[in-house]
Short mmCIF file of C-alpha atoms in Angstrom, two decimals:
data_model
loop_
_atom_site.label_atom_id
_atom_site.label_comp_id
_atom_site.label_asym_id
_atom_site.label_seq_id
_atom_site.Cartn_x
_atom_site.Cartn_y
_atom_site.Cartn_z
CA MET A 1 -45.22 -69.34 0.29
CA ALA A 2 -43.25 -66.64 -1.53
CA THR A 3 -41.46 -63.58 -0.20
CA GLU A 4 -40.17 -60.40 -1.78
CA LEU A 5 -38.94 -56.92 -0.92
CA ILE A 6 -40.88 -54.08 -2.55
CA ALA A 7 -39.35 -50.62 -2.91
CA THR A 8 -41.32 -47.76 -1.35
CA ASP A 9 -40.58 -44.22 -0.23
CA LEU A 10 -39.93 -45.70 3.24
CA GLY A 11 -37.45 -48.27 2.02
CA ARG A 12 -38.06 -51.83 0.93
CA LEU A 13 -40.97 -53.54 2.67
CA HIS A 14 -40.93 -57.29 3.15
CA ILE A 15 -43.98 -59.08 1.77
CA GLU A 16 -44.93 -62.70 2.33
CA ARG A 17 -47.55 -64.27 0.08
CA LEU A 18 -49.58 -67.35 0.93
CA GLY A 19 -52.50 -69.12 -0.73
CA SER A 20 -54.56 -68.18 -3.77
CA GLY A 21 -57.84 -66.41 -4.35
CA SER A 22 -59.17 -62.93 -3.68
CA PRO A 23 -56.56 -60.60 -2.15
CA VAL A 24 -56.17 -60.08 1.60
CA VAL A 25 -53.57 -57.72 3.08
CA LEU A 26 -52.28 -57.92 6.66
CA TRP A 27 -50.33 -55.16 8.45
CA HIS A 28 -49.23 -55.75 12.05
CA SER A 29 -49.03 -53.61 15.20
CA LEU A 30 -46.31 -51.08 15.91
CA PHE A 31 -43.34 -52.69 17.75
CA LEU A 32 -44.14 -56.17 16.44
CA ASP A 33 -43.80 -57.89 13.07
CA SER A 34 -45.54 -60.51 10.98
CA ARG A 35 -44.97 -63.18 13.60
CA SER A 36 -47.69 -61.50 15.63
CA TRP A 37 -50.41 -62.93 13.37
CA CYS A 38 -49.84 -66.24 15.18
CA GLY A 39 -51.03 -68.41 12.29
CA LEU A 40 -54.06 -66.32 11.29
CA GLU A 41 -52.40 -65.66 7.94
CA ALA A 42 -52.26 -69.40 7.20
CA ASP A 43 -55.90 -69.84 8.21
CA LEU A 44 -56.98 -67.04 5.87
CA ALA A 45 -54.80 -68.38 3.05
CA ARG A 46 -56.90 -71.53 2.74
CA ASN A 47 -59.24 -69.63 0.41
CA HIS A 48 -57.44 -66.37 -0.35
CA SER A 49 -54.21 -64.82 -1.56
CA VAL A 50 -52.80 -63.35 1.64
CA TYR A 51 -50.12 -60.66 1.53
CA VAL A 52 -48.40 -60.11 4.88
CA ILE A 53 -46.54 -56.81 5.16
CA ASP A 54 -43.74 -55.99 7.59
CA GLY A 55 -44.07 -52.25 8.22
CA PRO A 56 -41.18 -49.79 7.86
CA SER A 57 -38.39 -50.42 10.39
CA HIS A 58 -40.07 -53.65 11.48
CA GLY A 59 -39.40 -57.32 10.85
CA ARG A 60 -37.55 -58.01 7.62
CA SER A 61 -38.29 -54.61 6.09
CA ASP A 62 -35.60 -51.97 5.72
CA PRO A 63 -34.80 -49.78 8.74
CA VAL A 64 -35.72 -46.11 8.32
CA SER A 65 -33.13 -43.75 9.78
CA ARG A 66 -35.45 -40.75 10.20
CA ASP A 67 -38.86 -39.88 11.56
CA PHE A 68 -41.77 -40.50 9.21
CA THR A 69 -45.50 -39.82 9.07
CA PHE A 70 -48.72 -41.78 8.89
CA GLY A 71 -49.26 -40.26 5.47
CA GLU A 72 -45.96 -41.73 4.30
CA CYS A 73 -46.98 -45.14 5.64
CA VAL A 74 -50.26 -44.95 3.74
CA SER A 75 -48.36 -44.00 0.57
CA ALA A 76 -45.97 -46.90 1.12
CA ALA A 77 -48.91 -49.28 1.51
CA ALA A 78 -50.39 -48.00 -1.75
CA GLN A 79 -47.02 -48.46 -3.46
CA VAL A 80 -46.97 -52.07 -2.27
CA LEU A 81 -50.48 -52.72 -3.58
CA ASP A 82 -49.51 -51.22 -6.95
CA ALA A 83 -46.28 -53.22 -7.15
CA LEU A 84 -48.20 -56.42 -6.41
CA GLY A 85 -50.61 -55.61 -9.23
CA LEU A 86 -53.58 -55.47 -6.87
CA ASP A 87 -55.81 -53.20 -8.91
CA GLN A 88 -58.97 -54.65 -7.37
CA PRO A 89 -60.17 -53.77 -3.85
CA VAL A 90 -58.58 -55.84 -1.10
CA ASP A 91 -59.75 -57.11 2.26
CA TRP A 92 -57.52 -55.22 4.69
CA VAL A 93 -56.78 -56.65 8.13
CA GLY A 94 -54.78 -54.41 10.45
CA ASN A 95 -53.68 -54.81 14.04
CA ALA A 96 -53.32 -51.50 15.91
CA TRP A 97 -50.88 -49.58 13.63
CA GLY A 98 -51.99 -51.71 10.68
CA GLY A 99 -55.58 -50.80 11.44
CA HIS A 100 -54.70 -47.11 11.37
CA ILE A 101 -53.15 -47.52 7.92
CA GLY A 102 -56.24 -49.38 6.73
CA ILE A 103 -58.55 -46.70 8.11
CA GLN A 104 -56.76 -43.98 6.19
CA LEU A 105 -56.72 -46.02 2.99
CA ALA A 106 -60.44 -46.79 3.30
CA ALA A 107 -61.26 -43.15 4.02
CA HIS A 108 -59.08 -41.47 1.40
CA GLN A 109 -58.54 -44.16 -1.26
CA PRO A 110 -61.82 -46.09 -0.98
CA GLY A 111 -61.37 -47.88 -4.27
CA ARG A 112 -58.54 -49.90 -2.74
CA ILE A 113 -60.50 -51.41 0.17
CA ARG A 114 -63.33 -53.95 -0.15
CA THR A 115 -63.63 -54.58 3.58
CA LEU A 116 -61.71 -53.30 6.58
CA THR A 117 -60.92 -55.21 9.76
CA THR A 118 -59.20 -53.48 12.66
CA ILE A 119 -57.95 -55.33 15.73
CA GLY A 120 -57.00 -53.35 18.83
CA THR A 121 -56.94 -50.08 16.87
CA PRO A 122 -57.83 -47.02 18.97
CA ALA A 123 -59.62 -44.28 17.06
CA HIS A 124 -58.57 -41.48 19.38
CA PRO A 125 -55.13 -39.85 19.62
CA LEU A 126 -53.12 -39.97 22.81
CA ARG A 127 -54.37 -37.63 25.50
CA THR A 128 -51.97 -34.78 26.19
CA GLY A 129 -51.20 -35.97 29.70
CA GLU A 130 -50.68 -39.55 28.53
CA ARG A 131 -48.38 -38.41 25.74
CA TRP A 132 -46.01 -36.46 27.95
CA THR A 133 -46.16 -38.35 31.25
CA LYS A 134 -46.23 -41.94 29.97
CA VAL A 135 -45.37 -42.34 26.30
CA TRP A 136 -42.66 -39.72 25.81
CA PRO A 137 -40.60 -41.01 28.77
CA LEU A 138 -40.85 -44.57 27.41
CA VAL A 139 -39.67 -43.45 23.97
CA GLN A 140 -36.70 -41.63 25.50
CA LEU A 141 -35.89 -44.59 27.74
CA TYR A 142 -35.79 -46.86 24.69
CA ARG A 143 -33.60 -44.37 22.83
CA PHE A 144 -30.86 -44.67 25.43
CA ILE A 145 -31.12 -48.22 26.79
CA GLY A 146 -33.12 -50.20 24.24
CA PRO A 147 -35.58 -52.97 25.22
CA ASN A 148 -34.72 -52.87 28.92
CA PRO A 149 -37.04 -54.75 31.34
CA LEU A 150 -38.22 -51.38 32.68
CA LEU A 151 -39.67 -50.71 29.24
CA LEU A 152 -40.46 -54.25 28.16
CA LYS A 153 -42.97 -55.04 30.92
CA PRO A 154 -45.40 -52.13 30.33
CA LEU A 155 -45.04 -52.48 26.58
CA SER A 156 -45.68 -56.22 26.53
CA ASP A 157 -48.71 -55.70 28.78
CA ALA A 158 -50.11 -53.15 26.32
CA LEU A 159 -49.37 -55.32 23.28
CA VAL A 160 -49.87 -59.00 24.07
CA GLY A 161 -51.31 -58.65 27.57
CA ALA A 162 -50.15 -60.28 30.79
CA GLU A 163 -52.68 -63.07 30.26
CA SER A 164 -50.94 -64.19 27.05
CA PHE A 165 -47.79 -64.99 29.01
CA GLN A 166 -49.94 -67.23 31.21
CA LEU A 167 -52.05 -68.88 28.52
CA ALA A 168 -49.58 -68.99 25.61
CA PRO A 169 -46.12 -68.19 27.03
CA ASP A 170 -44.05 -69.49 24.11
CA LEU A 171 -46.21 -67.67 21.59
CA ALA A 172 -46.06 -64.44 23.60
CA LYS A 173 -42.27 -64.61 23.77
CA THR A 174 -42.04 -65.22 20.03
CA VAL A 175 -44.32 -62.29 19.25
CA MET A 176 -42.36 -59.92 21.50
CA ARG A 177 -39.12 -60.81 19.69
CA GLY A 178 -40.40 -58.52 16.95
CA PHE A 179 -39.60 -55.71 19.37
CA THR A 180 -36.60 -57.04 21.29
CA GLY A 181 -34.83 -58.04 18.07
CA ALA A 182 -35.45 -54.80 16.18
CA GLN A 183 -32.69 -52.43 15.09
CA LYS A 184 -32.69 -49.86 17.91
CA GLY A 185 -32.20 -46.66 15.93
CA ALA A 186 -34.87 -47.53 13.41
CA MET A 187 -37.34 -48.63 16.08
CA PHE A 188 -36.75 -45.40 17.98
CA HIS A 189 -37.74 -43.36 14.92
CA ALA A 190 -40.82 -45.53 14.41
CA MET A 191 -41.83 -45.18 18.06
CA ARG A 192 -41.36 -41.42 18.10
CA SER A 193 -43.13 -40.96 14.77
CA MET A 194 -46.08 -43.29 15.23
CA MET A 195 -46.70 -43.29 18.99
CA LEU A 196 -46.34 -39.62 19.76
CA ASN A 197 -48.00 -38.39 16.57
CA ARG A 198 -50.92 -40.76 16.16
CA PRO A 199 -53.74 -38.66 14.66
CA ASP A 200 -57.39 -38.63 15.62
CA MET A 201 -59.06 -41.23 13.38
CA THR A 202 -62.68 -40.55 14.32
CA ALA A 203 -63.50 -38.29 11.36
CA ASP A 204 -61.82 -40.67 8.91
CA MET A 205 -63.76 -43.62 10.32
CA ALA A 206 -67.05 -41.76 9.95
CA ARG A 207 -66.45 -41.34 6.22
CA ILE A 208 -65.61 -45.01 5.50
CA ALA A 209 -68.14 -46.72 3.23
CA ALA A 210 -66.55 -50.18 3.17
CA PRO A 211 -68.00 -52.84 5.48
CA THR A 212 -65.89 -52.64 8.63
CA LEU A 213 -65.21 -55.02 11.51
CA ILE A 214 -63.81 -53.52 14.71
CA ILE A 215 -62.37 -56.10 17.12
CA ALA A 216 -61.60 -54.79 20.60
CA GLY A 217 -60.31 -56.54 23.70
CA ARG A 218 -62.71 -56.71 26.63
CA GLU A 219 -60.00 -55.77 29.13
CA ASP A 220 -57.83 -53.54 26.94
CA ILE A 221 -55.67 -51.58 29.38
CA THR A 222 -55.08 -48.69 26.99
CA GLY A 223 -58.70 -47.57 26.93
CA TRP A 224 -59.97 -49.08 23.67
CA ARG A 225 -62.64 -51.55 24.74
CA PRO A 226 -65.78 -52.77 22.93
CA GLU A 227 -67.94 -49.97 24.33
CA ASP A 228 -65.45 -47.39 23.04
CA ALA A 229 -65.41 -49.07 19.65
CA GLN A 230 -69.21 -49.21 19.57
CA ALA A 231 -69.45 -45.45 20.02
CA ILE A 232 -67.31 -45.00 16.91
CA ALA A 233 -69.11 -47.73 14.95
CA GLU A 234 -72.38 -45.87 15.41
CA THR A 235 -70.94 -42.96 13.40
CA MET A 236 -70.05 -45.25 10.48
CA ALA A 237 -72.04 -46.42 7.48
CA ASP A 238 -71.49 -50.16 7.92
CA ALA A 239 -69.53 -51.23 10.99
CA LYS A 240 -69.77 -54.05 13.51
CA VAL A 241 -67.94 -54.44 16.82
CA VAL A 242 -66.78 -57.80 18.16
CA ALA A 243 -65.56 -58.17 21.73
CA ALA A 244 -62.56 -60.48 22.05
CA ALA A 245 -60.52 -61.80 24.94
CA GLY A 246 -57.46 -59.94 26.10
CA SER A 247 -56.03 -56.80 27.66
CA GLY A 248 -53.49 -55.87 24.96
CA HIS A 249 -53.89 -54.57 21.41
CA SER A 250 -52.64 -57.88 19.98
CA SER A 251 -54.01 -60.22 22.66
CA PRO A 252 -56.92 -61.51 20.54
CA LEU A 253 -54.44 -62.89 18.00
CA LEU A 254 -52.71 -64.94 20.68
CA ILE A 255 -55.57 -66.14 22.89
CA ASP A 256 -58.79 -65.68 20.88
CA ARG A 257 -57.73 -66.39 17.30
CA ASP A 258 -60.70 -68.64 16.51
CA ARG A 259 -63.11 -65.81 17.30
CA VAL A 260 -61.02 -63.40 15.24
CA LEU A 261 -60.96 -65.79 12.28
CA ARG A 262 -64.68 -66.49 12.46
CA SER A 263 -65.55 -62.80 12.72
CA ILE A 264 -63.39 -61.90 9.72
CA THR A 265 -64.74 -64.65 7.49
CA ASP A 266 -68.31 -63.77 8.50
CA LEU A 267 -67.64 -60.15 7.46
CA TRP A 268 -66.31 -61.26 4.11
CA SER A 269 -69.25 -63.58 3.45
CA LEU A 270 -71.73 -60.85 4.29
CA ALA A 271 -69.91 -58.35 2.07
CA ARG A 272 -69.99 -60.80 -0.85
CA GLY A 273 -73.72 -61.26 -0.33
CA GLN A 274 -74.32 -57.51 -0.32
CA ARG A 275 -72.26 -57.07 -3.46
CA GLY A 276 -74.01 -59.95 -5.19
#
């Protein structure tokens, strides 16, 4: 395993590299960090070069002391790929936020993406009522008091799911440390920028040509379940939906990792067969 910090327009991003072979890039959910892959990165590295990115203001990457945009995140991701010398298409695996970055890369820079996997990645923006009655108050609460229990409970339910604390309590606690241990000012800017301003991804997803796997939790409490994902997949050129266990965006990584791993490797095998 090797690590490095790569300079981007959003500061230095921490990259961890494992294994050897064709390139795979992982980008985690908002609020969390690379610990949230829960060993999936090591499983994938058995036959691939896996590059695990900590997003801006997350994990071991530099804190960003201002608001930033999804477009800037996509540019930063492209800068990382260039710095790593990845001039061939990569297999992109993104959880929630990471899926959004992958969607925009696949839609607007298709030569960079061989296959796309999204896990717990809603295609729709926040509804207006949800934005101002639920999300905005949580962002402001965090701004003033940090990861207080009043904020931590609803957020952990939406991310790892209440069931993860029952089935894998130690793992759930470790994953949530990506949020509780973050630098507060930087995380506030990330929350305000990415949560409140998440764009509608439906048109971008419809234009993606790369083979795409959409993994959605059966009990996702935020409204992105397999039937929602299927409606989007039907607008795409080559997309498959897999239903996984869990009620949070990252739950499948904690409590259904075998299904996630199998689904991803099946996608890659099928894509190789189509290309061959």
